[in-house]
PDB file of C-alpha atoms and ligand atoms in Angstrom:
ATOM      1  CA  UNK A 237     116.201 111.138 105.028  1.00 79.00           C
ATOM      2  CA  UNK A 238     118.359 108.500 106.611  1.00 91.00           C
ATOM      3  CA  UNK A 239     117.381 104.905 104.845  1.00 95.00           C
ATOM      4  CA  UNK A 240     117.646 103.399 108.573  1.00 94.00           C
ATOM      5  CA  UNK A 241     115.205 105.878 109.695  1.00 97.00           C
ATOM      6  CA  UNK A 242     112.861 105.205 107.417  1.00 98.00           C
ATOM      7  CA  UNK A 243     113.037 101.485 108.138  1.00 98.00           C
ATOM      8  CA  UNK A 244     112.729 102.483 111.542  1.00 98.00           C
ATOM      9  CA  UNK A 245     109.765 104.101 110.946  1.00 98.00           C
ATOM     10  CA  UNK A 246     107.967 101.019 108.764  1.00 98.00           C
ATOM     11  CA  UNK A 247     109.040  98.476 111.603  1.00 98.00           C
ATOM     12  CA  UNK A 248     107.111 100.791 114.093  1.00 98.00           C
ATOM     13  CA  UNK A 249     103.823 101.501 111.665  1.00 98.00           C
ATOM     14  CA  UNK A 250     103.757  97.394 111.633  1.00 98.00           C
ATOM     15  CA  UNK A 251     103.110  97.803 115.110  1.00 98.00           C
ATOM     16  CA  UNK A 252      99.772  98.948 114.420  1.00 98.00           C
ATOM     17  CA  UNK A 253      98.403  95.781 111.498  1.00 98.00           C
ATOM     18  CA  UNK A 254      95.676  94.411 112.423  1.00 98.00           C
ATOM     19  CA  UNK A 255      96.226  90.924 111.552  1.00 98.00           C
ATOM     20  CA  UNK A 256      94.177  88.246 112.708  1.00 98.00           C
ATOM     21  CA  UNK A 257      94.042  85.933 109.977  1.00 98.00           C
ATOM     22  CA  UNK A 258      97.472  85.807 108.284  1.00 98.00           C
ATOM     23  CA  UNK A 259      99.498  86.658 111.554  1.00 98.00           C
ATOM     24  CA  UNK A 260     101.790  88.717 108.956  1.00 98.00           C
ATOM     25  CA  UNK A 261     102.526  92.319 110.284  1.00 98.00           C
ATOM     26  CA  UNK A 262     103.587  94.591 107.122  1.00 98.00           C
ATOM     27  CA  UNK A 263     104.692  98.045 108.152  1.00 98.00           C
ATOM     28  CA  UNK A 264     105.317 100.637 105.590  1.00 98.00           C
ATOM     29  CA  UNK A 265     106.644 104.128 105.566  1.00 98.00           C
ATOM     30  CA  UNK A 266     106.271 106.792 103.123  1.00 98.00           C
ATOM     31  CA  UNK A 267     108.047 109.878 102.501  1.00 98.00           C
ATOM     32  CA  UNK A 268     106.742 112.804 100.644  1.00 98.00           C
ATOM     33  CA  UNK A 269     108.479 115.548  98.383  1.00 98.00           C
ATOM     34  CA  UNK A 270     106.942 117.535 101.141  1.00 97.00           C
ATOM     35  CA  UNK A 271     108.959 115.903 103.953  1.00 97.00           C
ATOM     36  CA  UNK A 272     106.547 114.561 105.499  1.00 98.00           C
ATOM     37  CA  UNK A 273     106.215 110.723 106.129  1.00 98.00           C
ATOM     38  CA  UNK A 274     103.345 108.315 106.072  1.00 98.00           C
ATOM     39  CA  UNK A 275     102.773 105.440 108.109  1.00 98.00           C
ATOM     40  CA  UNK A 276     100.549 102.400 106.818  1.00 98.00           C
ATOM     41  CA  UNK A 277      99.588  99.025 108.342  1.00 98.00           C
ATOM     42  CA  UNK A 278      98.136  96.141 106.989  1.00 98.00           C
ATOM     43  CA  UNK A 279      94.282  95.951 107.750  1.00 98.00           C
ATOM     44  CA  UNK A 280      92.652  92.521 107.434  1.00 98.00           C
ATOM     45  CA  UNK A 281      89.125  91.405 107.427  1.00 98.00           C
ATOM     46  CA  UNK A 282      87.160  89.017 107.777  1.00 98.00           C
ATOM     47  CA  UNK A 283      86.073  88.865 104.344  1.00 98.00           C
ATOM     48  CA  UNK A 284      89.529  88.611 103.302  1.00 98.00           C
ATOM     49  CA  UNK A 285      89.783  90.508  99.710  1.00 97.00           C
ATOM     50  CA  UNK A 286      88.513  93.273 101.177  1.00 98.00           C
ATOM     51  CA  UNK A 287      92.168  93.613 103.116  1.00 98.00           C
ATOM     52  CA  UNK A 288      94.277  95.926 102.389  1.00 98.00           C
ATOM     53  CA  UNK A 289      98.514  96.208 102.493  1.00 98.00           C
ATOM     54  CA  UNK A 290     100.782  98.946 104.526  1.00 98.00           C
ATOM     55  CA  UNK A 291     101.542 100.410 101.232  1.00 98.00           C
ATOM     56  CA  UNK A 292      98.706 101.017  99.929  1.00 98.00           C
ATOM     57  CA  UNK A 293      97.292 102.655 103.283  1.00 98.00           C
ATOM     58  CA  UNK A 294     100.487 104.568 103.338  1.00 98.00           C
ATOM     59  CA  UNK A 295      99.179 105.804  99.725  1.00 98.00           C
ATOM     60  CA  UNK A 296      96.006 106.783 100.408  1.00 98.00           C
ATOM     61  CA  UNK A 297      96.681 108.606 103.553  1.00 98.00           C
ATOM     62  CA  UNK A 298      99.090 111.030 101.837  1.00 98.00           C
ATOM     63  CA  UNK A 299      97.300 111.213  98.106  1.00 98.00           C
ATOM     64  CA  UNK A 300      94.047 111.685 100.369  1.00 98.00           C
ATOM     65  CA  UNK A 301      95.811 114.725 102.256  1.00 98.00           C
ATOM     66  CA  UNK A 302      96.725 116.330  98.968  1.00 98.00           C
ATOM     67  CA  UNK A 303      99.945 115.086  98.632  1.00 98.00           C
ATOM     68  CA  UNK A 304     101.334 113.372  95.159  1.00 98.00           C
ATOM     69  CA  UNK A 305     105.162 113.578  95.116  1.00 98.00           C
ATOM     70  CA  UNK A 306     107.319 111.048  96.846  1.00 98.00           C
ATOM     71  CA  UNK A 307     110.756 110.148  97.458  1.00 98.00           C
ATOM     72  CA  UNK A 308     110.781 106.847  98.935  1.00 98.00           C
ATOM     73  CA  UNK A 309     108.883 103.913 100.655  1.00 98.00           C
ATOM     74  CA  UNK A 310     110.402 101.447 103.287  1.00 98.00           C
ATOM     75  CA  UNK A 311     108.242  98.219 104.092  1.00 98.00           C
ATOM     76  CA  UNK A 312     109.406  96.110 106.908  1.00 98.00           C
ATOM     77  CA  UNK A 313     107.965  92.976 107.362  1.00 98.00           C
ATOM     78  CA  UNK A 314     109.835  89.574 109.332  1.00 98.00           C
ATOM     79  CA  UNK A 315     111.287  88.386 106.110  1.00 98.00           C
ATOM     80  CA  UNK A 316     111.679  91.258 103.990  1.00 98.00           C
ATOM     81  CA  UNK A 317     108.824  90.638 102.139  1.00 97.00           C
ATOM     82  CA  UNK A 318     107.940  92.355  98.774  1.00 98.00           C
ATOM     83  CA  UNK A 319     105.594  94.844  97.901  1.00 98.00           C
ATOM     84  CA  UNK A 320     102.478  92.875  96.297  1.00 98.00           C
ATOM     85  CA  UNK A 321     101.432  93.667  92.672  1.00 98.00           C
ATOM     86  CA  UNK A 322      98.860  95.718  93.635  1.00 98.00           C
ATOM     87  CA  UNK A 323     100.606  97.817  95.470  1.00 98.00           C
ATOM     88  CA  UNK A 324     103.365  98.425  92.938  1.00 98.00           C
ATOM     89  CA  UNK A 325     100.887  99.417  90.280  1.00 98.00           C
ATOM     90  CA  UNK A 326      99.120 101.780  93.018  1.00 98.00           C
ATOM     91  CA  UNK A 327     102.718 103.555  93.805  1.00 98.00           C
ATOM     92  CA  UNK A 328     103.531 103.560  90.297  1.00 98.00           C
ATOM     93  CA  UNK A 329     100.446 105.970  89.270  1.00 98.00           C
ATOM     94  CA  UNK A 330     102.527 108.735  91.208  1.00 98.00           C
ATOM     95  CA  UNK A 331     106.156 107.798  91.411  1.00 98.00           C
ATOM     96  CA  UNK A 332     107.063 105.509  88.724  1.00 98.00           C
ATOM     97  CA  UNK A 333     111.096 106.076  89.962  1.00 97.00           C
ATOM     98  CA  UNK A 334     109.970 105.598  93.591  1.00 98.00           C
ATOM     99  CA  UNK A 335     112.870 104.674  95.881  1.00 98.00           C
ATOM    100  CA  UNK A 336     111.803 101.513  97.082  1.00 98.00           C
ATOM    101  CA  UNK A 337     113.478 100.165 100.545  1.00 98.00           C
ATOM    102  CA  UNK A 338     112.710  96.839 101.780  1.00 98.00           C
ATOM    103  CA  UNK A 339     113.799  94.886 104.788  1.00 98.00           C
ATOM    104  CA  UNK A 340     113.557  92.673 107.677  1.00 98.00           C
ATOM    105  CA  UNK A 341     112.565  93.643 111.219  1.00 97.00           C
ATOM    106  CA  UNK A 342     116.266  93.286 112.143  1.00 96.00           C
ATOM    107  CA  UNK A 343     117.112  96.130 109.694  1.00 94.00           C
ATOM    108  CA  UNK A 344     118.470  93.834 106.739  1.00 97.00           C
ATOM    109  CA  UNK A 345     118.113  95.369 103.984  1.00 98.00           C
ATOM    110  CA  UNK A 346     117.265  92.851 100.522  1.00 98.00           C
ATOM    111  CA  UNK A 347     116.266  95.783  97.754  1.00 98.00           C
ATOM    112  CA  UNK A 348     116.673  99.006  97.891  1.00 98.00           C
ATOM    113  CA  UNK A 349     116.562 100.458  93.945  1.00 98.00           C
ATOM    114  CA  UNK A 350     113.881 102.334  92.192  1.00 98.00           C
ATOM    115  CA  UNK A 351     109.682 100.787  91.855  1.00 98.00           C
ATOM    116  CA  UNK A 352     110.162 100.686  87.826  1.00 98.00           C
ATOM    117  CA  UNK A 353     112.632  97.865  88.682  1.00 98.00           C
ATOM    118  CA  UNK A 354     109.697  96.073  90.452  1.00 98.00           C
ATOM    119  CA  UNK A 355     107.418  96.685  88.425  1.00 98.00           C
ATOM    120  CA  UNK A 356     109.243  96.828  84.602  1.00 97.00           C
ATOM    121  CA  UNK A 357     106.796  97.988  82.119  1.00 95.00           C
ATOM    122  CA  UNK A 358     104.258  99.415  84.649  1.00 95.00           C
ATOM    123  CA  UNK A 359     101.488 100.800  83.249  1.00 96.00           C
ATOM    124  CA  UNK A 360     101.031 104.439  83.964  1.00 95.00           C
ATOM    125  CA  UNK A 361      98.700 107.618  83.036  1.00 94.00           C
ATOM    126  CA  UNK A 362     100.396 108.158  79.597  1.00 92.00           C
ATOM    127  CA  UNK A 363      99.057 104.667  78.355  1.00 94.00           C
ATOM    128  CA  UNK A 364      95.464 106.399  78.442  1.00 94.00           C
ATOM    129  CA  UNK A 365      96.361 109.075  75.955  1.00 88.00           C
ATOM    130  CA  UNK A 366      95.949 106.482  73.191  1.00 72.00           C
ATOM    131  CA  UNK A 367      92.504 105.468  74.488  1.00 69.00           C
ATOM    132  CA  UNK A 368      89.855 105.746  71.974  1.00 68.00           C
ATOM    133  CA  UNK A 369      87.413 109.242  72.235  1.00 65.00           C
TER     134      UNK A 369
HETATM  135  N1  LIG B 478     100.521  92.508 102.658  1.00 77.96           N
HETATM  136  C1  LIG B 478     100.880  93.822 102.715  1.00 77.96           C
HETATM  137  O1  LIG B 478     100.510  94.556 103.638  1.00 77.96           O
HETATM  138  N2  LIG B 478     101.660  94.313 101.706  1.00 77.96           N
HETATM  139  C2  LIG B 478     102.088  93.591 100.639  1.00 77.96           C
HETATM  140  O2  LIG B 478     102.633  94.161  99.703  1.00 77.96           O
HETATM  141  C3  LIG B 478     101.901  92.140 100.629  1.00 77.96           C
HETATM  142  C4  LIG B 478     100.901  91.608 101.590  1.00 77.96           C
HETATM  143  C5  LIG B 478      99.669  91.972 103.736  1.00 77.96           C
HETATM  144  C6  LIG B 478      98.255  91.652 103.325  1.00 77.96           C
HETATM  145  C7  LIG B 478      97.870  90.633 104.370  1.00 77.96           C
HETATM  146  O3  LIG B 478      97.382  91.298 105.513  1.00 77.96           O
HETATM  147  C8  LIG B 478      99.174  89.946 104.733  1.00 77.96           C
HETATM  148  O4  LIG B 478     100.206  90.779 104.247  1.00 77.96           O
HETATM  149  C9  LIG B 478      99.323  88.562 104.147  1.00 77.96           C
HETATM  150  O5  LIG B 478      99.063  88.568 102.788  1.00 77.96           O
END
């Protein structure tokens, strides 16, 4: 898919945060092996940890649906801000070379390269195998 579509996409699922504390709409969009693509929106509450980011709704949609292979994420926020820890270790359980697009609501683009570059030295399934019977 089209990186511009995709962006498209994440700037439209920001439409949707709910966001009344931080003001800070995060759209993401998430595209499956499959083909299919995932929208997520910030979700805030009022007790605030309990929020959670585009990505990571993005994430659980599609794992939640069956779905565990993916291509690529956009997240479009005013500034092009980037995908929280939290969220990289999330997308990093199932696509560790995850094309990662992120940008501004005007379509600039500031990253666009795979998640392990986010998130060097992620830690990942295969770390378990060592873990004591
Ligand atoms: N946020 C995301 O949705 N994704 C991120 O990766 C970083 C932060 C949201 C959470 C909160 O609603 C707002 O941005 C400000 O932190």
């Amino acid at each position: 898919m089209d990186r511009y579509k995709l962006i498209e996409q994440a700037r439209l699922a920001a439409q949707h945060a709910y966001i009344p504390y931080s003001h800070y709409p995060v759209g993401a969009a998430l595209l499956g092996a499959n083909g299919k693509l995932y929208h997520g929106c910030n979700i805030e509450n009022a007790s605030f940890p309990v929020t959670i980011c585009a990505e990571r709704v993005a994430l659980v949609k599609a794992v939640s649906e069956g779905v565990r292979d993916f291509v690529a994420i956009a997240v479009v926020t005013a500034n092009a801000g980037s995908p929280c820890g939290m969220c990289r270790q999330m997308l990093y359980e199932f696509a560790p070379n995850l094309r990662v697009i992120i940008a501004d609501v005007g379509g600039r683009v500031t990253f666009d390269d795979s998640l392990s570059k986010l998130l060097p030295l992620g830690f990942s399934p295969n770390d378990l195998d060592h873990a004591a019977p």
